[in-house]
Coordinates of C-alpha atoms and ligand atoms in Angstrom, one line a residue:
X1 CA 2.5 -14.3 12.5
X2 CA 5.4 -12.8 12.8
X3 CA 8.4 -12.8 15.5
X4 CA 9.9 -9.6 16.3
X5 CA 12.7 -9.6 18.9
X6 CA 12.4 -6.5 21.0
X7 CA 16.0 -5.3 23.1
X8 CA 15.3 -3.3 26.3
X9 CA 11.7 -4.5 25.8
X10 CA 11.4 -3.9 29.4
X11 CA 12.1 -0.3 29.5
X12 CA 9.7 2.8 29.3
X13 CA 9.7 2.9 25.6
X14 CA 10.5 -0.7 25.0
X15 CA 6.9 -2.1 27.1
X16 CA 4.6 0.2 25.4
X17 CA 6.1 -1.1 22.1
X18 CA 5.7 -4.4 23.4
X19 CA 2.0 -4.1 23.8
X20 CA 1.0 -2.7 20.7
X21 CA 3.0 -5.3 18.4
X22 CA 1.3 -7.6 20.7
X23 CA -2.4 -6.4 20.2
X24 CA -1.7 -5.8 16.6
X25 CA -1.2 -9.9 16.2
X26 CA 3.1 -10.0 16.6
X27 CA 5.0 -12.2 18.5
X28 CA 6.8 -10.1 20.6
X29 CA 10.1 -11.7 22.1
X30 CA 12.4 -9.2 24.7
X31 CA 16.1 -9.3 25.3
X32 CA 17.1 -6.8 28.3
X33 CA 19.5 -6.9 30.6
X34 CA 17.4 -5.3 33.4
X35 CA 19.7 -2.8 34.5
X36 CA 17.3 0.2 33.7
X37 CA 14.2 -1.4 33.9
X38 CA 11.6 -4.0 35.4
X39 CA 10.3 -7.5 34.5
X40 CA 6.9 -6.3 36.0
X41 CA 6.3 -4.0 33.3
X42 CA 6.3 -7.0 31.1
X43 CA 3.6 -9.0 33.2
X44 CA 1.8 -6.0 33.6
X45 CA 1.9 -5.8 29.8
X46 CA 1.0 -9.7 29.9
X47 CA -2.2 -8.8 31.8
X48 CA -3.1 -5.5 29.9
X49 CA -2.9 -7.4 26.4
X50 CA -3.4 -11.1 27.7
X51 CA -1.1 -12.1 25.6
X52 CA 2.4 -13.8 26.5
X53 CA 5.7 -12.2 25.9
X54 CA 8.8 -14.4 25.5
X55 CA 11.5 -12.9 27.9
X56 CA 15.5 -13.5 27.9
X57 CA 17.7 -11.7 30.2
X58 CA 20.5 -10.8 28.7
X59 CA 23.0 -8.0 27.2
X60 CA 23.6 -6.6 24.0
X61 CA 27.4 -7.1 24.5
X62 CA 27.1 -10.7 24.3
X63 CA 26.8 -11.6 20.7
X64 CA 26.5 -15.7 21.2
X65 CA 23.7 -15.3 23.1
X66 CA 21.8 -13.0 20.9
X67 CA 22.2 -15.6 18.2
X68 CA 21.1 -18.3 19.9
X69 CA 17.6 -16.5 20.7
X70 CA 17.6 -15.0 17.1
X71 CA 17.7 -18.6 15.8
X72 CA 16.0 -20.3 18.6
X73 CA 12.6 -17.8 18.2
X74 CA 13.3 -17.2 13.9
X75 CA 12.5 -13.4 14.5
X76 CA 12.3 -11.4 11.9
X77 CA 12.8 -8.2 12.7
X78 CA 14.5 -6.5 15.6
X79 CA 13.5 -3.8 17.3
X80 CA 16.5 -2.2 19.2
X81 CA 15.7 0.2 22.2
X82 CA 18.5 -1.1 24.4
X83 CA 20.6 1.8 25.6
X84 CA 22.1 3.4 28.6
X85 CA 20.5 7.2 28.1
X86 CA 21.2 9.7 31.5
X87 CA 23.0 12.5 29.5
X88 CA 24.6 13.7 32.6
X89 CA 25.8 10.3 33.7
X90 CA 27.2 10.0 30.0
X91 CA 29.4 13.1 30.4
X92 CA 30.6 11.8 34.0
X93 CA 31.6 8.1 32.1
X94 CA 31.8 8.5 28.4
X95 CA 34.0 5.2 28.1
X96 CA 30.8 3.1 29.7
X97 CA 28.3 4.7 27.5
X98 CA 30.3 3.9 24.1
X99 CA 30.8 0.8 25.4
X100 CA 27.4 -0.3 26.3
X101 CA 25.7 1.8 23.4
X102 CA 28.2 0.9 20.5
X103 CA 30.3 -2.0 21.1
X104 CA 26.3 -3.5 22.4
X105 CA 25.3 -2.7 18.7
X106 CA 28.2 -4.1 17.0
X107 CA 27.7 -7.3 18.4
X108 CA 23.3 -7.3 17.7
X109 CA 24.5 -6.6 14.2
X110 CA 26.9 -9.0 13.9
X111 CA 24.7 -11.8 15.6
X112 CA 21.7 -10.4 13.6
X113 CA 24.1 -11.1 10.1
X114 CA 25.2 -14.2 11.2
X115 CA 21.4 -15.2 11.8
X116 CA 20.7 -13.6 8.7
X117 CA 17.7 -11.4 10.1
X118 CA 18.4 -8.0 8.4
X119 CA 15.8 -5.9 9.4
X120 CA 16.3 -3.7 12.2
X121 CA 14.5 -0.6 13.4
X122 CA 16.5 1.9 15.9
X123 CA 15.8 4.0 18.9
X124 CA 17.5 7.0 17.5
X125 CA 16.3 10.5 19.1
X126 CA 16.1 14.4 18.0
X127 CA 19.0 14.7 19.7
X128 CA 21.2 13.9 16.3
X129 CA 20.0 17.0 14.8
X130 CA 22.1 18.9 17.5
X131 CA 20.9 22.6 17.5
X132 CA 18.7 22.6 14.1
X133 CA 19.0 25.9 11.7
X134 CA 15.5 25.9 12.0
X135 CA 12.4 24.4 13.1
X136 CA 10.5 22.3 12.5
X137 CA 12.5 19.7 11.8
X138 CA 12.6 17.4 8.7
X139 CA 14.4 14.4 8.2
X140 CA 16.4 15.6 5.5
X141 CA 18.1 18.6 8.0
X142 CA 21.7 17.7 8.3
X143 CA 23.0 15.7 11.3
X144 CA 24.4 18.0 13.9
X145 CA 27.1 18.5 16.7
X146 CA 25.9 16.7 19.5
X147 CA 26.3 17.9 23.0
X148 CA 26.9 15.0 24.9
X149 CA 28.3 11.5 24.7
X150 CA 25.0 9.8 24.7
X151 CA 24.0 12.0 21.7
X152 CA 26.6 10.9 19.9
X153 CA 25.7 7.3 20.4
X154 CA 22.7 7.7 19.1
X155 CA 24.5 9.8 15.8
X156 CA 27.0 7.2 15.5
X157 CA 24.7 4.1 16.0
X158 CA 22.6 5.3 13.0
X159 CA 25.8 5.7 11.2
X160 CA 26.7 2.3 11.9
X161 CA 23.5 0.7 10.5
X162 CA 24.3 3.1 7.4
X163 CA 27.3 1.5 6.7
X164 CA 26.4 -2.1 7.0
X165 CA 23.4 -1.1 4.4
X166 CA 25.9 0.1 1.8
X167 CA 28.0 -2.8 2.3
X168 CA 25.0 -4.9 1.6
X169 CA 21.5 -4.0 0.2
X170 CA 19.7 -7.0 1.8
X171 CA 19.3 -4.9 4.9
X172 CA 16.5 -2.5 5.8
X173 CA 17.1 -0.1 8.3
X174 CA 14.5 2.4 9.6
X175 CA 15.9 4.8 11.7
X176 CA 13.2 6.3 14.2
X177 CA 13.7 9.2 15.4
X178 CA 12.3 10.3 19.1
X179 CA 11.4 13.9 19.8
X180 CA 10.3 14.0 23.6
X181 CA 8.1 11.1 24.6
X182 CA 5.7 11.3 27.7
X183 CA 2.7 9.8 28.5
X184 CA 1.5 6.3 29.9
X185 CA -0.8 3.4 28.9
X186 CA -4.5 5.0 29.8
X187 CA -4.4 1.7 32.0
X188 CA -2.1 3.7 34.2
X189 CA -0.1 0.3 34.4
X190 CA 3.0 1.2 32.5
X191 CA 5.0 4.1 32.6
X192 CA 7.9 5.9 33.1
X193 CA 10.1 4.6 36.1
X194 CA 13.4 6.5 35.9
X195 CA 15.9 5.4 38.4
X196 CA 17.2 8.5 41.1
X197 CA 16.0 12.2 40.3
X198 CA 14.9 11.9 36.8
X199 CA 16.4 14.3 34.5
X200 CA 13.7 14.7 31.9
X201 CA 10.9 17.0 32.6
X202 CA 8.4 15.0 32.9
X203 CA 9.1 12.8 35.0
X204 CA 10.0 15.7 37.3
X205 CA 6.8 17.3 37.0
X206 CA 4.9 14.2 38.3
X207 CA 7.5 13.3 41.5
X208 CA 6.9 17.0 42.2
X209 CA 3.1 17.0 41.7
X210 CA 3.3 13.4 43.8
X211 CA 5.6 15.3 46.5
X212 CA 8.5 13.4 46.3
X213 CA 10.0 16.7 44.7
X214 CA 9.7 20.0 46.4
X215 CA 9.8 22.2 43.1
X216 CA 10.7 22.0 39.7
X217 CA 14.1 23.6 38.3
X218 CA 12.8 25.2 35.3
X219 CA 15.8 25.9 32.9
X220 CA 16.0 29.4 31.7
X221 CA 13.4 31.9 30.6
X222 CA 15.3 33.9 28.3
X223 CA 15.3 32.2 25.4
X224 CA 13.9 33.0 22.0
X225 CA 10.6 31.1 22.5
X226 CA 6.9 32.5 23.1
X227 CA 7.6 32.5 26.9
X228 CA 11.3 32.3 27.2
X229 CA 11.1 28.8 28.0
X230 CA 12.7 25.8 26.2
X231 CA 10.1 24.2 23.6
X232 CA 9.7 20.8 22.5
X233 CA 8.1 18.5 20.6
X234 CA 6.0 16.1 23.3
X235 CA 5.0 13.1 22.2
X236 CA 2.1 10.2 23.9
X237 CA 4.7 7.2 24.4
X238 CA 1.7 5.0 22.7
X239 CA 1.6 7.1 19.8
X240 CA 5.0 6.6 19.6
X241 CA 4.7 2.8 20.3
X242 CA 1.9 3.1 17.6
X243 CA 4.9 4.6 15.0
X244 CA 7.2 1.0 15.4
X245 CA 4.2 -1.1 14.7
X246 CA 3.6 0.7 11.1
X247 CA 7.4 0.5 10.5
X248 CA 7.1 -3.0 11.0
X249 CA 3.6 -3.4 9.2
X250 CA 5.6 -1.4 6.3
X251 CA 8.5 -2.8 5.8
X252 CA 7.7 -4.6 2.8
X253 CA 7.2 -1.2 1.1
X254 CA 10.5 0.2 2.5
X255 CA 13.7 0.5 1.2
X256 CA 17.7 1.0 2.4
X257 CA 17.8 3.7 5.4
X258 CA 14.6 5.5 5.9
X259 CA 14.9 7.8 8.6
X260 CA 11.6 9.1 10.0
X261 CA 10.6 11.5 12.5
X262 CA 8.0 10.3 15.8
X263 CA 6.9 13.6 16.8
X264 CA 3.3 15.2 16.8
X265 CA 4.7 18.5 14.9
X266 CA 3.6 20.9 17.5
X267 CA 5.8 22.8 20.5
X268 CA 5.1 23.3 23.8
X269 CA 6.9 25.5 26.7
X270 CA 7.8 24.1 29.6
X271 CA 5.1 26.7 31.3
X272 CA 2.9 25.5 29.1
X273 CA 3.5 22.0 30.4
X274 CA 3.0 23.2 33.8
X275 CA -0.1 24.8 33.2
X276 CA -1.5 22.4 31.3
X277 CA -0.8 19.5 33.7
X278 CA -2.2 21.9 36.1
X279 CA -5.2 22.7 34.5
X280 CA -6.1 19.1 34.0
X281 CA -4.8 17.7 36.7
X282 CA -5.6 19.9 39.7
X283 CA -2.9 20.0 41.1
X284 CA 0.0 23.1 41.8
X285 CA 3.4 22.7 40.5
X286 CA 5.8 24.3 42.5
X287 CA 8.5 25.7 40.0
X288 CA 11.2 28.1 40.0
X289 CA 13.1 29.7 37.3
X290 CA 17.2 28.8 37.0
X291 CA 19.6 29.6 35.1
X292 CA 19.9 27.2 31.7
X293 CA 20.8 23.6 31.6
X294 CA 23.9 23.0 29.4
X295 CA 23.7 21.7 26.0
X296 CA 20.0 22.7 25.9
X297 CA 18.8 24.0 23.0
X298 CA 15.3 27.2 22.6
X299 CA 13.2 25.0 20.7
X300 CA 12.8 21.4 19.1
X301 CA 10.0 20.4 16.8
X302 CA 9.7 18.2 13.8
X303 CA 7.5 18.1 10.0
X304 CA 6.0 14.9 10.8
X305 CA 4.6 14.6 7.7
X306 CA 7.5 11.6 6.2
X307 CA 5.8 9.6 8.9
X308 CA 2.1 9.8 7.8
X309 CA 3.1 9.1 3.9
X310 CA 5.7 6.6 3.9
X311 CA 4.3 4.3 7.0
X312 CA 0.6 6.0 7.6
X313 CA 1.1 7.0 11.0
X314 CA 0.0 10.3 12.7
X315 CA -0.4 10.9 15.9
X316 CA -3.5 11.0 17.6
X317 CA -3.1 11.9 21.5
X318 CA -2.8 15.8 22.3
X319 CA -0.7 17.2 24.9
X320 CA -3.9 17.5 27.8
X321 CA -4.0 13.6 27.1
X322 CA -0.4 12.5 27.9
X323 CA -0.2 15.0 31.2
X324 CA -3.4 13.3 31.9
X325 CA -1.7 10.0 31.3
X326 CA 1.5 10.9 33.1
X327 CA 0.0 11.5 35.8
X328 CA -2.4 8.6 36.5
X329 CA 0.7 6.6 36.3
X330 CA 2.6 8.2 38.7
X331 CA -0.4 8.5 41.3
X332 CA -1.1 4.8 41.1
X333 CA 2.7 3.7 41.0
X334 CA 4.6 6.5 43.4
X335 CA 7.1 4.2 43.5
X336 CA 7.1 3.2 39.8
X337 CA 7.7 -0.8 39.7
X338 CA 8.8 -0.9 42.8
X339 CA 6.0 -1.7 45.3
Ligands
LIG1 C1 16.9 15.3 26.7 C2 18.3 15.2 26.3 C3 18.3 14.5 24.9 C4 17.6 13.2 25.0 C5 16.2 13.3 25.6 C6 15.7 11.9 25.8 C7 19.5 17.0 27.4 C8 20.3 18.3 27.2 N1 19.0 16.5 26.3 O1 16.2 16.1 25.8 O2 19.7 14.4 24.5 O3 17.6 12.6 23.7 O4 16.2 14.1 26.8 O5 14.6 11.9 26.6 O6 19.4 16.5 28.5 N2 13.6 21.1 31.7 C9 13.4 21.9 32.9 N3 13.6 21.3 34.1 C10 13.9 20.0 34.3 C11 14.0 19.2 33.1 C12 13.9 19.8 31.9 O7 13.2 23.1 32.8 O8 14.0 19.5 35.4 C13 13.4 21.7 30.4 C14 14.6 21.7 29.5 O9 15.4 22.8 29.7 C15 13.9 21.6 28.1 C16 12.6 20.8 28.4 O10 12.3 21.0 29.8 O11 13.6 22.8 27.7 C17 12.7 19.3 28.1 O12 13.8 18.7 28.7 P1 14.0 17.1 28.7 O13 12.8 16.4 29.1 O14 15.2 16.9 29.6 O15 14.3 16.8 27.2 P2 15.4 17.4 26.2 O16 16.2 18.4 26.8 O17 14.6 17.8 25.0

């Protein structure tokens, strides 16, 4: 069986990958420093799967410590989701967010070379494409101006692990690439638990639907979509869980940098989010229209189709599914981990 070392295993994304390596037969072993996340979701995910998960508390920044558990647990692949991500908060303190993001990356490198465990799959999001030429998006567009400080992270992360291939062909790299994740474990368990007023839509719509919110912000209607409204590319968070268990299933088969899109290939409005969660849900979402968020961009969606040849993955969940999901975890948690 294999070891796979999970960073910011504790986190939204990080817990549902968690429990899918674990009830596809991993070891999973998590390294996060807790700052943006919970230790519950890991027990919860120890109950959902009854499985264990090994847990260490600790930072990306610190390099000996990394080692240590690299060695200590032989993993062989790491996982790395650890990242500060609030794009606003990353335009308020750039200097943090390179910090954290890239000098925390450096050092899992470095410790991963020294413990000579050179596979690594990334976190990377949509978000390096910038404002795409077209859509949808393939993986060979060009990279493309990003719009905030956490954006470029994420470019310059992937760039990073690009280098370190070239300089030396025993490494794999699979660069995954996020569109929008949403969604919960059907168990309602494990979810989304953003810290403050979230900034993604989702996680708006539910704190307004729960009534925590008193309306959602919607960001523009003028642009040069089907309803004026921004589209994206929504993705179940377990599909997207689903997509680091074939990478890792595959890796044999892979080569160098593969960069691969985790997106379901379809866009949807952010009216037709609302309606939809309304429609399933019951339940009326208070919105009004605003004027448009900086840095957005009209519309965001991917070719998934390098996904489903080169690792055999597609997605399965559609969009009444993960508002469905959303939504049963933010009923039974209203105050996410925080009881
Ligand atoms: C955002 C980030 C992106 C990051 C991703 C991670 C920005 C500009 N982009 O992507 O860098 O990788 O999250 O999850 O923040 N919307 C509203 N009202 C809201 C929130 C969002 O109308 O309160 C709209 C937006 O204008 C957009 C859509 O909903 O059209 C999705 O927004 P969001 O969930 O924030 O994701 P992205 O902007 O795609």
């Amino acid at each position: 069986m294999k070891n796979i070392l999970i960073t910011g295993g504790a986190g939204f994304i990080g817990s549902h990958v968690a429990l899918e390596l674990l009830e596809s037969g991993y070891n999973v072993v998590v390294y996060d420093n807790l700052v943006n996340s919970s230790k519950e979701s890991l027990k919860r995910v120890e109950e959902l799967t009854d499985k264990s998960i090994k847990f260490y508390e600790g930072d990306c920044l610190d390099e000996d410590y990394l080692l240590e558990v690299l060695k200590n647990e032989e993993i062989e692949a790491v996982i790395h989701c650890a990242a500060l991500k609030a794009v606003g908060e990353s335009v308020k303190k750039p200097l943090m967010y390179y910090h954290n993001n890239i000098t925390g990356t450096l050092s899992l490198l470095s410790a991963m070379d020294k413990a000579n465990v050179k596979n690594i799959i990334f976190s990377s999001s949509a978000t390096v494409y910038g404002k795409p030429k077209s859509v949808p998006i393939t993986e060979d567009f060009p990279k493309g101006e990003c719009t905030n400080p956490y954006g470029w992270t994420k470019s310059m992360m992937e760039q990073i692990m690009t280098d370190l291939y070239t300089s030396d062909n025993s490494w794999k790299v699979v660069l995954l690439r996020y569109f929008n994740p949403i969604g919960a474990h059907k168990s309602g368990r494990i979810g989304e638990d953003p810290k403050g007023i979230p900034n993604n839509l989702l996680p708006y719509v539910t704190q307004v639907a729960i009534g925590k919110l008193p309306y959602l912000h919607v960001y523009g209607n003028d642009y040069d979509t089907k309803d004026g409204t921004g589209v994206r590319d929504y993705i179940h968070v377990v599909d997207l869980a689903k997509g680091h268990v074939k990478a890792i299933d595959n890796l044999s088969k892979l080569n160098g940098v593969e960069v691969i899109n985790l997106a379901t290939g379809k866009g949807y409005s952010v009216l037709d989010i609302i309606n939809t969660f309304e429609k399933v849900n019951g339940i009326k979402i208070n919105y009004k229209i605003e004027a448009r968020r900086d840095g957005d961009i009209a519309q965001s969606y991917a070719d998934a189709t390098k996904a489903k040849e080169l690792i055999g993955w597609v997605a399965q969940n559609g969009l009444e599914k993960m508002l469905e999901d959303s939504w049963r975890w933010q009923k039974n948690n209203p105050n996410g981990y925080e009881q």
